[in-house]
mmCIF file of N, CA and C and ligand atoms in Angstrom:
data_model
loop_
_atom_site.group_PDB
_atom_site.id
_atom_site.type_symbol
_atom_site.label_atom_id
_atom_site.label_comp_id
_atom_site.label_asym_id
_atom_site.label_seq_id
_atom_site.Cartn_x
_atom_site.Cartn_y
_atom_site.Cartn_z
ATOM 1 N N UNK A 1 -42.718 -156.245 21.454
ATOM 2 C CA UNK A 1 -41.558 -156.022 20.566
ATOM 3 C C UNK A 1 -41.509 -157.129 19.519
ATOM 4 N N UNK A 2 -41.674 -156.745 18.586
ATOM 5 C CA UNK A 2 -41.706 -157.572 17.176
ATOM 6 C C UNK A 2 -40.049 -158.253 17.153
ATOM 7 N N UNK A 3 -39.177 -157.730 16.957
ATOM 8 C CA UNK A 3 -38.228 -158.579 17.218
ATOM 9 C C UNK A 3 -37.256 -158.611 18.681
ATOM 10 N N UNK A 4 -36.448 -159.493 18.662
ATOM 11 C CA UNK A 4 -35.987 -160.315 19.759
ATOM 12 C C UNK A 4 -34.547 -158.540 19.957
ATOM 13 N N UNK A 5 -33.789 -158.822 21.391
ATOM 14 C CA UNK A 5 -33.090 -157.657 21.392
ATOM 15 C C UNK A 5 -31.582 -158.272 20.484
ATOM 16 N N UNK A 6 -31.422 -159.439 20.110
ATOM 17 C CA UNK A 6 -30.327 -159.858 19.811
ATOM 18 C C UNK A 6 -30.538 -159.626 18.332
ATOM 19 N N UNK A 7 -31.428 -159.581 17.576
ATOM 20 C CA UNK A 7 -31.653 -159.341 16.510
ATOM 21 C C UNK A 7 -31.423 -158.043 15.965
ATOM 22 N N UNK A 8 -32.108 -157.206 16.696
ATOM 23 C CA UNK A 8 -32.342 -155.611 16.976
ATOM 24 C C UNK A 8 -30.266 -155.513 16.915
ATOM 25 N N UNK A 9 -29.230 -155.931 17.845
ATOM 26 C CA UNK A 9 -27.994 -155.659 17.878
ATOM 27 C C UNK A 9 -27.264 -156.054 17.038
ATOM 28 N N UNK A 10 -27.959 -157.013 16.207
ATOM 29 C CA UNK A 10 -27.096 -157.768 14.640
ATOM 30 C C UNK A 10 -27.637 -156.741 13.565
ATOM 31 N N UNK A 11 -28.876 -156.506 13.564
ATOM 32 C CA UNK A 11 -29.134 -155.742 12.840
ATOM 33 C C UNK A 11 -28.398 -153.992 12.535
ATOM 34 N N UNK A 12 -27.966 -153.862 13.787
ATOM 35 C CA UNK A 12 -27.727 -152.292 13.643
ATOM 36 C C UNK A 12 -26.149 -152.320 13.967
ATOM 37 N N UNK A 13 -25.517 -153.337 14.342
ATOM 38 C CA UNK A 13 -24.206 -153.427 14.522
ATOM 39 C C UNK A 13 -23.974 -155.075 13.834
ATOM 40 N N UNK A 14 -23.898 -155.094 12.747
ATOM 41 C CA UNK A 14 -23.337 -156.535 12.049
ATOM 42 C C UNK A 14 -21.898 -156.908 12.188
ATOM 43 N N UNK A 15 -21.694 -157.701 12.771
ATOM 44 C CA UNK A 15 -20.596 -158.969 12.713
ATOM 45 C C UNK A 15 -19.984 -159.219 11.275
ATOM 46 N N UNK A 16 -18.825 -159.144 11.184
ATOM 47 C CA UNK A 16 -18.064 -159.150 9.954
ATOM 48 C C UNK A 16 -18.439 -158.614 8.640
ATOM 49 N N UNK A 17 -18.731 -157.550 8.705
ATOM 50 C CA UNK A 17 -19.442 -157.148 7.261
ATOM 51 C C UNK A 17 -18.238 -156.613 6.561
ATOM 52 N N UNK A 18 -18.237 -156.953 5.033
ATOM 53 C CA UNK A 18 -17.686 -156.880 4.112
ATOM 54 C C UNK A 18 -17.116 -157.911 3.213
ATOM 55 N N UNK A 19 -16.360 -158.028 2.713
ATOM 56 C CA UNK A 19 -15.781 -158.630 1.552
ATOM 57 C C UNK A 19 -14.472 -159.335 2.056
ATOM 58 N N UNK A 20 -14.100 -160.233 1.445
ATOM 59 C CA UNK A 20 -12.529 -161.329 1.643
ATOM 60 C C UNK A 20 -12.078 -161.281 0.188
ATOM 61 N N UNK A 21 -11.275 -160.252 -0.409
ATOM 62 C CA UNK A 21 -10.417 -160.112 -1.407
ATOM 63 C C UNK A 21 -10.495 -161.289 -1.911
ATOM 64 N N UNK A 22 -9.546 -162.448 -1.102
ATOM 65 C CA UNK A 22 -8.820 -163.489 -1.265
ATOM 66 C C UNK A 22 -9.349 -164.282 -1.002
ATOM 67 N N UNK A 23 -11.096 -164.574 -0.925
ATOM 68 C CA UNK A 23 -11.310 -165.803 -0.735
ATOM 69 C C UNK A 23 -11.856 -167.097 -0.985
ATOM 70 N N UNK A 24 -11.348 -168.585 -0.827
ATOM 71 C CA UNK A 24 -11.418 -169.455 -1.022
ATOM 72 C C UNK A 24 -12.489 -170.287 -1.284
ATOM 73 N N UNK A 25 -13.697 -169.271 -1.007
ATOM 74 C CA UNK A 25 -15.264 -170.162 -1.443
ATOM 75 C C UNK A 25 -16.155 -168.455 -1.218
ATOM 76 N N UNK A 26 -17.345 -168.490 -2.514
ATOM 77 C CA UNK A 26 -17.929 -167.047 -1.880
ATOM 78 C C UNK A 26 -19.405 -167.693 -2.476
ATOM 79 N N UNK A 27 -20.567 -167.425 -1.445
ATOM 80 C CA UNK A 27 -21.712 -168.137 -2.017
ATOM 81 C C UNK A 27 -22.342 -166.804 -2.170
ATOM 82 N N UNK A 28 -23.115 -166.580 -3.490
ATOM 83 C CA UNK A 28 -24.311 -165.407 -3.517
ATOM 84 C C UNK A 28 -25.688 -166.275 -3.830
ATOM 85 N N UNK A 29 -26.632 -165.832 -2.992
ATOM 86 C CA UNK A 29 -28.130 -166.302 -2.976
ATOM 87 C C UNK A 29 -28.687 -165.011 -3.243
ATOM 88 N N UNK A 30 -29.992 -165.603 -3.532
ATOM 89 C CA UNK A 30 -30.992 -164.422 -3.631
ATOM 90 C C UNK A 30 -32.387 -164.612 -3.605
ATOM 91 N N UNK A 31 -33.225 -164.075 -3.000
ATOM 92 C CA UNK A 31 -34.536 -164.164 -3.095
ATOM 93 C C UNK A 31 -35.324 -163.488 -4.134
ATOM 94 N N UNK A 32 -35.905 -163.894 -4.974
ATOM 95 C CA UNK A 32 -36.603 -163.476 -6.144
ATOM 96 C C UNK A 32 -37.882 -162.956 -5.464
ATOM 97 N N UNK A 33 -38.389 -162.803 -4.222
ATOM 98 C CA UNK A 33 -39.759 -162.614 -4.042
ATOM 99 C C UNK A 33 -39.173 -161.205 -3.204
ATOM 100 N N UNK A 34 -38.538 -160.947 -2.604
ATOM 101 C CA UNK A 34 -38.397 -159.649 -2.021
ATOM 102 C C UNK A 34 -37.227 -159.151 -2.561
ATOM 103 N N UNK A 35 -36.219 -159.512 -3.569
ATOM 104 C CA UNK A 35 -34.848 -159.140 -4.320
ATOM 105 C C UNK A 35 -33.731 -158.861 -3.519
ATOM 106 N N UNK A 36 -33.756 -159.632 -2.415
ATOM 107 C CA UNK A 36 -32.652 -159.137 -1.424
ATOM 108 C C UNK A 36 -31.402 -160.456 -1.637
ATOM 109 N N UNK A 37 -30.321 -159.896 -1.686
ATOM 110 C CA UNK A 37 -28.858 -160.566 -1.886
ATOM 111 C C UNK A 37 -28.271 -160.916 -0.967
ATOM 112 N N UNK A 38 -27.495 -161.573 -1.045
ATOM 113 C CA UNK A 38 -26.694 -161.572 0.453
ATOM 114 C C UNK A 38 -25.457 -162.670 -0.415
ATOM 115 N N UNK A 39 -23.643 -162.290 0.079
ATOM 116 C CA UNK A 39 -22.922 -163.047 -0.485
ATOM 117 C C UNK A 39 -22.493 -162.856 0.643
ATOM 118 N N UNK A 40 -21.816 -163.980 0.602
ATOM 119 C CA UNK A 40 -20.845 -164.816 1.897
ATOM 120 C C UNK A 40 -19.539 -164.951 1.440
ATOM 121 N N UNK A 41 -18.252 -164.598 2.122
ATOM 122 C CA UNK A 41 -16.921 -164.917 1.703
ATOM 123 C C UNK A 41 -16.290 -166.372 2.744
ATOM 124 N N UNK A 42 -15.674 -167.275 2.298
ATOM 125 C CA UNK A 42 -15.541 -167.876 3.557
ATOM 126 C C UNK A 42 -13.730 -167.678 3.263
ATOM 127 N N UNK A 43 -12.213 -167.406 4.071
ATOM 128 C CA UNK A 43 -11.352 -168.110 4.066
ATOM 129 C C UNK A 43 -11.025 -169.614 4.590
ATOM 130 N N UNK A 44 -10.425 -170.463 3.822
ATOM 131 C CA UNK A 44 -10.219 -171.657 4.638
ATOM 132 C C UNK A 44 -8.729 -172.401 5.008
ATOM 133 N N UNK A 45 -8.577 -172.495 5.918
ATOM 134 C CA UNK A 45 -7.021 -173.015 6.068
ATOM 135 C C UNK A 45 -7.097 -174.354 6.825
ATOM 136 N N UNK A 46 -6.859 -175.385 5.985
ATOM 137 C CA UNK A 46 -6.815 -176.385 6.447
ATOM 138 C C UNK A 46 -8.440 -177.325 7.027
ATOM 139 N N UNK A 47 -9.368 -177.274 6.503
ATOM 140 C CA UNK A 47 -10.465 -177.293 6.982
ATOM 141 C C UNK A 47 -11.513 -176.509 7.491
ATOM 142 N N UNK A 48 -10.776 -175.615 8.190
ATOM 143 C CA UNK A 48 -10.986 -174.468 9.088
ATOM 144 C C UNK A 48 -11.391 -173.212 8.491
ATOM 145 N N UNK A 49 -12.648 -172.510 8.826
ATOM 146 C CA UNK A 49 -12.494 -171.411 8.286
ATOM 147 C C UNK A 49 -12.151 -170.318 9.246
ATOM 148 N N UNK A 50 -11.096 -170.072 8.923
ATOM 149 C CA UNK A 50 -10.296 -168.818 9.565
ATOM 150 C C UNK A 50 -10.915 -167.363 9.426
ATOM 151 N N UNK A 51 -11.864 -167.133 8.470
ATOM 152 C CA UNK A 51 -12.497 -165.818 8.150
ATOM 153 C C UNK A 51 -14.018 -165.731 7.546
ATOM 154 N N UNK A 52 -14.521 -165.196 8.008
ATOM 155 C CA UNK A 52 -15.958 -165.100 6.832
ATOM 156 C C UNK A 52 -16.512 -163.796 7.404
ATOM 157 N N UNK A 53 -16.975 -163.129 5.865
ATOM 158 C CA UNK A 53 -17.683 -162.259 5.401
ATOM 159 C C UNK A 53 -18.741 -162.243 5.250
ATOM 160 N N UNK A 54 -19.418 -160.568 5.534
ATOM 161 C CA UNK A 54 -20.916 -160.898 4.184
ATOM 162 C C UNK A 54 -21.195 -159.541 4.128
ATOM 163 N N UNK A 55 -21.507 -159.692 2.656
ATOM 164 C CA UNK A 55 -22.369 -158.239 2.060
ATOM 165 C C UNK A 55 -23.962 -158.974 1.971
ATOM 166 N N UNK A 56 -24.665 -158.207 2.476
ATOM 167 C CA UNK A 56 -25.990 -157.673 2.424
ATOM 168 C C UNK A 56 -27.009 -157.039 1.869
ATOM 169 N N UNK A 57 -27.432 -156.821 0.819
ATOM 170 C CA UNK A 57 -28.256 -156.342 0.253
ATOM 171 C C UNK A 57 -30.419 -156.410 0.908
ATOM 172 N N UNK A 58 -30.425 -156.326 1.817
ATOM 173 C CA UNK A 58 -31.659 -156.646 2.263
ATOM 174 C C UNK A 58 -32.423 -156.406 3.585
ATOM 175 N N UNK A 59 -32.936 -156.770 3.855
ATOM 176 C CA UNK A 59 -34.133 -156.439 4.813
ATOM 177 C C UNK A 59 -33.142 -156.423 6.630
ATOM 178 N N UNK A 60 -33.743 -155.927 7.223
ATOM 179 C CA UNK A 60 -32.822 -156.021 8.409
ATOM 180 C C UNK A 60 -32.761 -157.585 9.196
ATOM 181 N N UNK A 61 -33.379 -158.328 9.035
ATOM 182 C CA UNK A 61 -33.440 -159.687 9.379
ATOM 183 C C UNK A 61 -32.929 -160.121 8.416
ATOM 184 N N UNK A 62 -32.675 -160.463 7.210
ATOM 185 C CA UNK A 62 -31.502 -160.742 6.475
ATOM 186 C C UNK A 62 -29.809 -160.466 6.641
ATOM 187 N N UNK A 63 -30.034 -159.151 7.296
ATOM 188 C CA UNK A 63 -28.666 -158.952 7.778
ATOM 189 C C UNK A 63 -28.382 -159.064 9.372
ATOM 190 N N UNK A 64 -29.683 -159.481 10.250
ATOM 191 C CA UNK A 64 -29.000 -159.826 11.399
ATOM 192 C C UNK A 64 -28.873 -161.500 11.125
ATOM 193 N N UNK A 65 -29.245 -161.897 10.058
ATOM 194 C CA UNK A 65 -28.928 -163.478 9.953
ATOM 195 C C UNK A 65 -27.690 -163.857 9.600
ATOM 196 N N UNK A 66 -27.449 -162.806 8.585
ATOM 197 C CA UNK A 66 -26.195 -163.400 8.039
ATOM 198 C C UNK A 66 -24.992 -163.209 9.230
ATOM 199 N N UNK A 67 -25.266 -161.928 9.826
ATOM 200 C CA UNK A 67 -23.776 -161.349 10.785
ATOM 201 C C UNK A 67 -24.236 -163.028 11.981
ATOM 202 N N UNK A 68 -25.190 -163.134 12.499
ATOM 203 C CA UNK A 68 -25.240 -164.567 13.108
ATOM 204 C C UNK A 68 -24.660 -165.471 12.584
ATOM 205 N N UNK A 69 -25.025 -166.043 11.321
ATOM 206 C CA UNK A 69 -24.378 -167.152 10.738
ATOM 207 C C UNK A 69 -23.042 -166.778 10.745
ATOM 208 N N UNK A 70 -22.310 -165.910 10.468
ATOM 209 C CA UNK A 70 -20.711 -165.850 10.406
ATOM 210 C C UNK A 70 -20.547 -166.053 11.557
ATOM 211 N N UNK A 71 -20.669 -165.683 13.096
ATOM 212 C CA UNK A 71 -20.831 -166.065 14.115
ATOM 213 C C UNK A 71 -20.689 -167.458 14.572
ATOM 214 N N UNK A 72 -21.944 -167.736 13.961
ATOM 215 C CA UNK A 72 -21.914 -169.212 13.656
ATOM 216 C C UNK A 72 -21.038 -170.175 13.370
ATOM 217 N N UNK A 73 -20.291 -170.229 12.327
ATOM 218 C CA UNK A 73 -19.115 -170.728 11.698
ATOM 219 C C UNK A 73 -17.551 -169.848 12.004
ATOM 220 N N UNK A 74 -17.113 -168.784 12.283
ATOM 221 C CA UNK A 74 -16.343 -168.513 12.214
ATOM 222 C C UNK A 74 -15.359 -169.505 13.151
ATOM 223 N N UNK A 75 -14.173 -170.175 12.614
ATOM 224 C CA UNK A 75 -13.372 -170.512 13.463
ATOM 225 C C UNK A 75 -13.829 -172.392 13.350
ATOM 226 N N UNK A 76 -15.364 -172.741 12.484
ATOM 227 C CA UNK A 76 -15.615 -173.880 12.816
ATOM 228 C C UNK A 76 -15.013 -174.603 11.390
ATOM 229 N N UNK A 77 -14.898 -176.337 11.292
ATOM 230 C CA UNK A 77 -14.289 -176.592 10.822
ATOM 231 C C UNK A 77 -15.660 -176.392 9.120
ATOM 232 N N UNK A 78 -15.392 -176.903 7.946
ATOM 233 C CA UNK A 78 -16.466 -176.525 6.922
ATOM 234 C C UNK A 78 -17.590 -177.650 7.310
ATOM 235 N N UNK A 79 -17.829 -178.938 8.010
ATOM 236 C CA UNK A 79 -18.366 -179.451 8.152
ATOM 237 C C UNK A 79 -19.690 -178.650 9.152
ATOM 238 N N UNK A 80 -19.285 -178.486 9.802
ATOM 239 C CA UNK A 80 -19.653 -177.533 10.800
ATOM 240 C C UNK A 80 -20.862 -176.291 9.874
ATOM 241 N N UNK A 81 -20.180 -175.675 9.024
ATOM 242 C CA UNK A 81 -20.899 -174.762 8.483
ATOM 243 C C UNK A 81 -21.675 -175.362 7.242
ATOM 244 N N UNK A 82 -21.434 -176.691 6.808
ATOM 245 C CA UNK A 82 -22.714 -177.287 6.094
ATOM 246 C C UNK A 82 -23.572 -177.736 6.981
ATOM 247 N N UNK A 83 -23.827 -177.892 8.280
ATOM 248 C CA UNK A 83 -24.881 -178.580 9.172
ATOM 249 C C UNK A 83 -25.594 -177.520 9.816
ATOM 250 N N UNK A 84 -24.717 -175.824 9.357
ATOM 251 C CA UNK A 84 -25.781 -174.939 9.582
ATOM 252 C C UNK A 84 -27.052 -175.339 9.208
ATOM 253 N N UNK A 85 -28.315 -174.632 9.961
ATOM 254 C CA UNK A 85 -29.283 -175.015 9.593
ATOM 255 C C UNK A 85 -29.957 -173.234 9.597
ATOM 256 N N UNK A 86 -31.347 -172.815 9.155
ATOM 257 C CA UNK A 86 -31.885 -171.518 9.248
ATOM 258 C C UNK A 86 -32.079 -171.567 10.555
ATOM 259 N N UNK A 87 -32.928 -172.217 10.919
ATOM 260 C CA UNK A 87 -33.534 -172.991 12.305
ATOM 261 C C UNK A 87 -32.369 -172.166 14.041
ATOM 262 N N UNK A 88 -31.211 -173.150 13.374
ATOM 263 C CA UNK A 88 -29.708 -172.735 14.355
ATOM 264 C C UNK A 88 -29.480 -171.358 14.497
ATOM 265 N N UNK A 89 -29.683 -170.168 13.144
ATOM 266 C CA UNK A 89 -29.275 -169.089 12.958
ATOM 267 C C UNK A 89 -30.772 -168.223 14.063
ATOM 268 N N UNK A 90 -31.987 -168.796 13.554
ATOM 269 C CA UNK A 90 -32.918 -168.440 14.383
ATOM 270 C C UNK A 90 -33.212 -168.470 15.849
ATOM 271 N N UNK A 91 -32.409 -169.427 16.126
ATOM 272 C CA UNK A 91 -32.760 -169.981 17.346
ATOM 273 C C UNK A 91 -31.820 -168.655 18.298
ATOM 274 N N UNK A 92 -30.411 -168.914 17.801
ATOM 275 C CA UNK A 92 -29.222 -167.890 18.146
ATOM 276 C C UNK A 92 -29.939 -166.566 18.003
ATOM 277 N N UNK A 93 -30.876 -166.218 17.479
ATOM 278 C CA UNK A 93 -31.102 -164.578 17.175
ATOM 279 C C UNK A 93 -32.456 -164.493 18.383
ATOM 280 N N UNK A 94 -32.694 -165.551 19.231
ATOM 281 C CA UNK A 94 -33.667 -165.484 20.104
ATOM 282 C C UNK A 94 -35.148 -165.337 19.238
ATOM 283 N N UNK A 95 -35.195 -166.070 18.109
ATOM 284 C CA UNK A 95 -36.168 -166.112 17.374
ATOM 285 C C UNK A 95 -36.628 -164.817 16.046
ATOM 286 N N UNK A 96 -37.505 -165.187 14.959
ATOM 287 C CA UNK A 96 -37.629 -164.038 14.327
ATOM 288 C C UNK A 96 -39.277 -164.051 13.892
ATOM 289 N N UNK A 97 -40.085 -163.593 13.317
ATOM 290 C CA UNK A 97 -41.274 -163.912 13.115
ATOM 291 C C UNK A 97 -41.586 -165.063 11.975
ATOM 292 N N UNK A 98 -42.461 -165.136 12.636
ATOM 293 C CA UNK A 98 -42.767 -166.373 11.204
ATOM 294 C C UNK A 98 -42.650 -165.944 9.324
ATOM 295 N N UNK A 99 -43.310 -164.409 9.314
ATOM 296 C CA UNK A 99 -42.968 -164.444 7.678
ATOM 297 C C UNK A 99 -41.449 -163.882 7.476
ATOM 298 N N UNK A 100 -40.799 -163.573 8.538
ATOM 299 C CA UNK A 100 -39.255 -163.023 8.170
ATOM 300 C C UNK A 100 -38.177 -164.397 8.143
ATOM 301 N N UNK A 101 -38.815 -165.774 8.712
ATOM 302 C CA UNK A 101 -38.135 -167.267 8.483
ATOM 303 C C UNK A 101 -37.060 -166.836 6.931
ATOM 304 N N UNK A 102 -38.179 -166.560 6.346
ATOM 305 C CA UNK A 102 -37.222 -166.942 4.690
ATOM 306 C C UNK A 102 -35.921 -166.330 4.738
ATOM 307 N N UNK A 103 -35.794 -164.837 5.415
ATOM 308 C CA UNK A 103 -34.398 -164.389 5.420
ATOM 309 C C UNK A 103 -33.746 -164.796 5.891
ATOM 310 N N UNK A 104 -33.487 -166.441 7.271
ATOM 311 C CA UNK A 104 -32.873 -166.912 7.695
ATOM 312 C C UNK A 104 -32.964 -167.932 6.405
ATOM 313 N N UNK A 105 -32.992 -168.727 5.755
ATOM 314 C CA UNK A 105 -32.987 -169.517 5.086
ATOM 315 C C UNK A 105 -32.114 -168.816 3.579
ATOM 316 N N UNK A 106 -32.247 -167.632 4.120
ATOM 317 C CA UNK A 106 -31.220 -167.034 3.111
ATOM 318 C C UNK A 106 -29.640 -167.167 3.470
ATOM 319 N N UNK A 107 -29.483 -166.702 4.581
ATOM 320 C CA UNK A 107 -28.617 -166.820 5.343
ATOM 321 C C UNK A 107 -27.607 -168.429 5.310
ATOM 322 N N UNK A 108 -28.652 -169.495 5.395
ATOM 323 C CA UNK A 108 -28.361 -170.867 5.486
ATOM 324 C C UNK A 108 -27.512 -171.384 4.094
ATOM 325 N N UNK A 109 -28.289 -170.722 2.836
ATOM 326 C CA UNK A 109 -27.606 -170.928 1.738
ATOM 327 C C UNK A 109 -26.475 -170.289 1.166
ATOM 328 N N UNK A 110 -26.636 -169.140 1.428
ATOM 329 C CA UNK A 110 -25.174 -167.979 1.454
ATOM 330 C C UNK A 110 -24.281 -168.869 1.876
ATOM 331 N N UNK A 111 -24.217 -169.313 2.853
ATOM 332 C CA UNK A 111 -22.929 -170.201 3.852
ATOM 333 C C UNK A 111 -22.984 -171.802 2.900
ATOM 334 N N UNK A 112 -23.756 -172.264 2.538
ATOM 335 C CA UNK A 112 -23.581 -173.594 2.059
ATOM 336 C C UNK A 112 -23.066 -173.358 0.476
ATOM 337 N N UNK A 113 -23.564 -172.098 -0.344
ATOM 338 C CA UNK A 113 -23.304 -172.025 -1.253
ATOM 339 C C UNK A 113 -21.622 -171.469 -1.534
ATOM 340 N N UNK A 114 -21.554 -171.074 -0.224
ATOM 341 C CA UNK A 114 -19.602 -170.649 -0.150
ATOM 342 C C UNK A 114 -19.030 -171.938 0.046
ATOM 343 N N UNK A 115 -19.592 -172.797 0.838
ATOM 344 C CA UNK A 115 -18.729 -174.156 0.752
ATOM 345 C C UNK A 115 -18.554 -174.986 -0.827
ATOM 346 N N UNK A 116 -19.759 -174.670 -1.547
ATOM 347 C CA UNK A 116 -20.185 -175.408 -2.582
ATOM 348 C C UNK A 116 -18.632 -174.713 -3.577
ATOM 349 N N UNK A 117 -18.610 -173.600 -3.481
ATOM 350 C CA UNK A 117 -17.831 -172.729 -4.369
ATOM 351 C C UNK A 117 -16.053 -173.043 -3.711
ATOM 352 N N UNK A 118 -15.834 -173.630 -2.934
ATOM 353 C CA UNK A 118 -14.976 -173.786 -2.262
ATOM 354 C C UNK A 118 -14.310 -175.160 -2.031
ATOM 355 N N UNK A 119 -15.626 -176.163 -2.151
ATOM 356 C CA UNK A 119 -15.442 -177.570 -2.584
ATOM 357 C C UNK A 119 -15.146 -177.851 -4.383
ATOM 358 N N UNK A 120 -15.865 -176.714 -5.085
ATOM 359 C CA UNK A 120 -15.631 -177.000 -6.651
ATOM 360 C C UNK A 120 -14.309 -176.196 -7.054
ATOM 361 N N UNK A 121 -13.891 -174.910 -6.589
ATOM 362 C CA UNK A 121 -12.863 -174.702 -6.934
ATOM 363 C C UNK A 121 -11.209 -175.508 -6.253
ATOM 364 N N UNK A 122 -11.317 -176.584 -5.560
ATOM 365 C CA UNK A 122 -10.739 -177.294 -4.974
ATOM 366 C C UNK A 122 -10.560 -178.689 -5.472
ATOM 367 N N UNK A 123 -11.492 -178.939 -6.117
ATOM 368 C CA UNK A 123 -11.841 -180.140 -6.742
ATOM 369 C C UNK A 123 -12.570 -181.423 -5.538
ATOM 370 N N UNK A 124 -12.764 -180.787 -4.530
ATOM 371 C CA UNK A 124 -13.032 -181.908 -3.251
ATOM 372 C C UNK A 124 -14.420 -182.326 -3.624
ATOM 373 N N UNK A 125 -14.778 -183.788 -3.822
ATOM 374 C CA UNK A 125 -15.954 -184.258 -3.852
ATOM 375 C C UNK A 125 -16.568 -183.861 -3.032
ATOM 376 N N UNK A 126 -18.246 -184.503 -3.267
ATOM 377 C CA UNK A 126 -19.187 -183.952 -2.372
ATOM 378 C C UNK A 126 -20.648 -184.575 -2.484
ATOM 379 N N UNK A 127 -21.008 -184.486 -1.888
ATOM 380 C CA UNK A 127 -22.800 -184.863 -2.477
ATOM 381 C C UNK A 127 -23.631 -183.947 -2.974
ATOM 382 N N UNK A 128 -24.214 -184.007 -4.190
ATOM 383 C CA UNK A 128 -24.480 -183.171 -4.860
ATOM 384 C C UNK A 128 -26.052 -182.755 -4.025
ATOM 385 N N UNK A 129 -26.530 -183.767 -3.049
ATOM 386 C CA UNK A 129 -27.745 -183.803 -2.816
ATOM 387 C C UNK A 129 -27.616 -182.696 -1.479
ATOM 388 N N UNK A 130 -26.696 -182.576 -1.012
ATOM 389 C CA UNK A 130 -25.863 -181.821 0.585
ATOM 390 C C UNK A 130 -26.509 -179.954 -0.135
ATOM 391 N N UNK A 131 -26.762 -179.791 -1.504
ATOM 392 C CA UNK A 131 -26.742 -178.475 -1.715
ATOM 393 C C UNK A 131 -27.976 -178.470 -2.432
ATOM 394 N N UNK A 132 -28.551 -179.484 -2.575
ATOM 395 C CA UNK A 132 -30.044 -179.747 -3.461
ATOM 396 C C UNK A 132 -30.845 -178.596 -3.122
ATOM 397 N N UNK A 133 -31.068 -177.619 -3.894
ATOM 398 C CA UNK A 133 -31.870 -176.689 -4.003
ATOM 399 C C UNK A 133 -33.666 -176.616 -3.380
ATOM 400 N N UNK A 134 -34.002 -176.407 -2.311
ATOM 401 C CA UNK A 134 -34.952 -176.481 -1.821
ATOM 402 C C UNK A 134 -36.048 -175.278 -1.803
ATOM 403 N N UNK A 135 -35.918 -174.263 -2.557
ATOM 404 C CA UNK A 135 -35.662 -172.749 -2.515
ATOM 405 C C UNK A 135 -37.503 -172.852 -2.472
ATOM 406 N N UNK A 136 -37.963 -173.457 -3.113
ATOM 407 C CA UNK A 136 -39.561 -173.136 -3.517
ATOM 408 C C UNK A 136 -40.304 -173.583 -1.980
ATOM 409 N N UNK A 137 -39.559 -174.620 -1.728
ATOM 410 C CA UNK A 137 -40.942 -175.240 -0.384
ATOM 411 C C UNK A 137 -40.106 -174.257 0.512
ATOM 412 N N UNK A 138 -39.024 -173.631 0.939
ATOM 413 C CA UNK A 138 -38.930 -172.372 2.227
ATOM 414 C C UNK A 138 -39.381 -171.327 2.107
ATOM 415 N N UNK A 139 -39.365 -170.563 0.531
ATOM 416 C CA UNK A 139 -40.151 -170.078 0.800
ATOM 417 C C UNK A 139 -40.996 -169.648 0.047
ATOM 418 N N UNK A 140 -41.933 -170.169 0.062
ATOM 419 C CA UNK A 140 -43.407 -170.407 -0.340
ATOM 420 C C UNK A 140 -44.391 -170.452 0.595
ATOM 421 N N UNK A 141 -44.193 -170.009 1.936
ATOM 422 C CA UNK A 141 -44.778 -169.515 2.869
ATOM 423 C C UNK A 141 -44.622 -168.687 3.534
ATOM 424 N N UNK A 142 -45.254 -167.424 2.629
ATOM 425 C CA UNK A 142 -44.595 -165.800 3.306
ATOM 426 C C UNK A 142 -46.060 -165.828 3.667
HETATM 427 FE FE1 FES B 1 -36.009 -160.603 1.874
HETATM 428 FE FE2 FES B 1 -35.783 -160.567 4.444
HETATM 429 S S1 FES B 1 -37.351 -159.674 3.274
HETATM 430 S S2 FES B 1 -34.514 -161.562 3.031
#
């Protein structure tokens, strides 16, 4: 079996899918090598994110990553969901193949890029280096 059974159940039954009207940070990524999207909604109350979303545009390991990563973070404080890693989302999905990695790394930025959008519309400092664009060395090994 090419993928793991936890993958196979994110994939065909996703964890929070859709949109947050109202919310307080929304990251969209995208992969230019296979054109698949993925936006993340996060709500935040008080540190906390109380809600997160995601629309999907992509491959089925793209969308059992993302419904993981909300998983992931839901309920954790935003610190928490910048120390996501792809790695964490992979590990939780009982692994994925080596050339489907990049759609977890999609996943990783969706969520960091909602904090990014959530720290700037807030005005909350940050390290600019915490979101440093790494996009070519992940994936550049399909
Ligand atoms: Fe593009 Fe999976 S093939 S994210």
């Amino acid at each position: 079996m090419l993928y793991s059974e936890k993958v196979m159940d994110h994939f065909r039954n996703p964890r929070n899918v859709g949109e947050i009207p109202d919310a307080d940070g929304i990251g969209e990524v995208g992969n230019a090598k296979c054109g698949d999207i993925m936006k993340m909604y996060l709500k935040i109350d008080d540190d906390i994110i109380t809600d997160v979303k995601f629309e999907t545009f992509g491959c089925g390991s793209a969308i059992a990553t993302s419904s993981m990563a909300t998983e992931l973070i839901k309920g954790k404080p935003v610190s928490k969901a910048m120390e996501l890693s792809n790695q964490a989302v992979v590990e939780a999905l009982d692994g994925l193949p080596a050339y489907k990695l990049h759609c977890s790394v999609l996943a990783e930025q969706a969520v960091k890029a909602a904090v990014k959008d959530y720290y700037d519309k807030n005005g909350i400092a940050y390290d600019p280096e915490l979101f440093a664009d790494d996009d070519d060395d992940e994936h550049g090994h399909e």
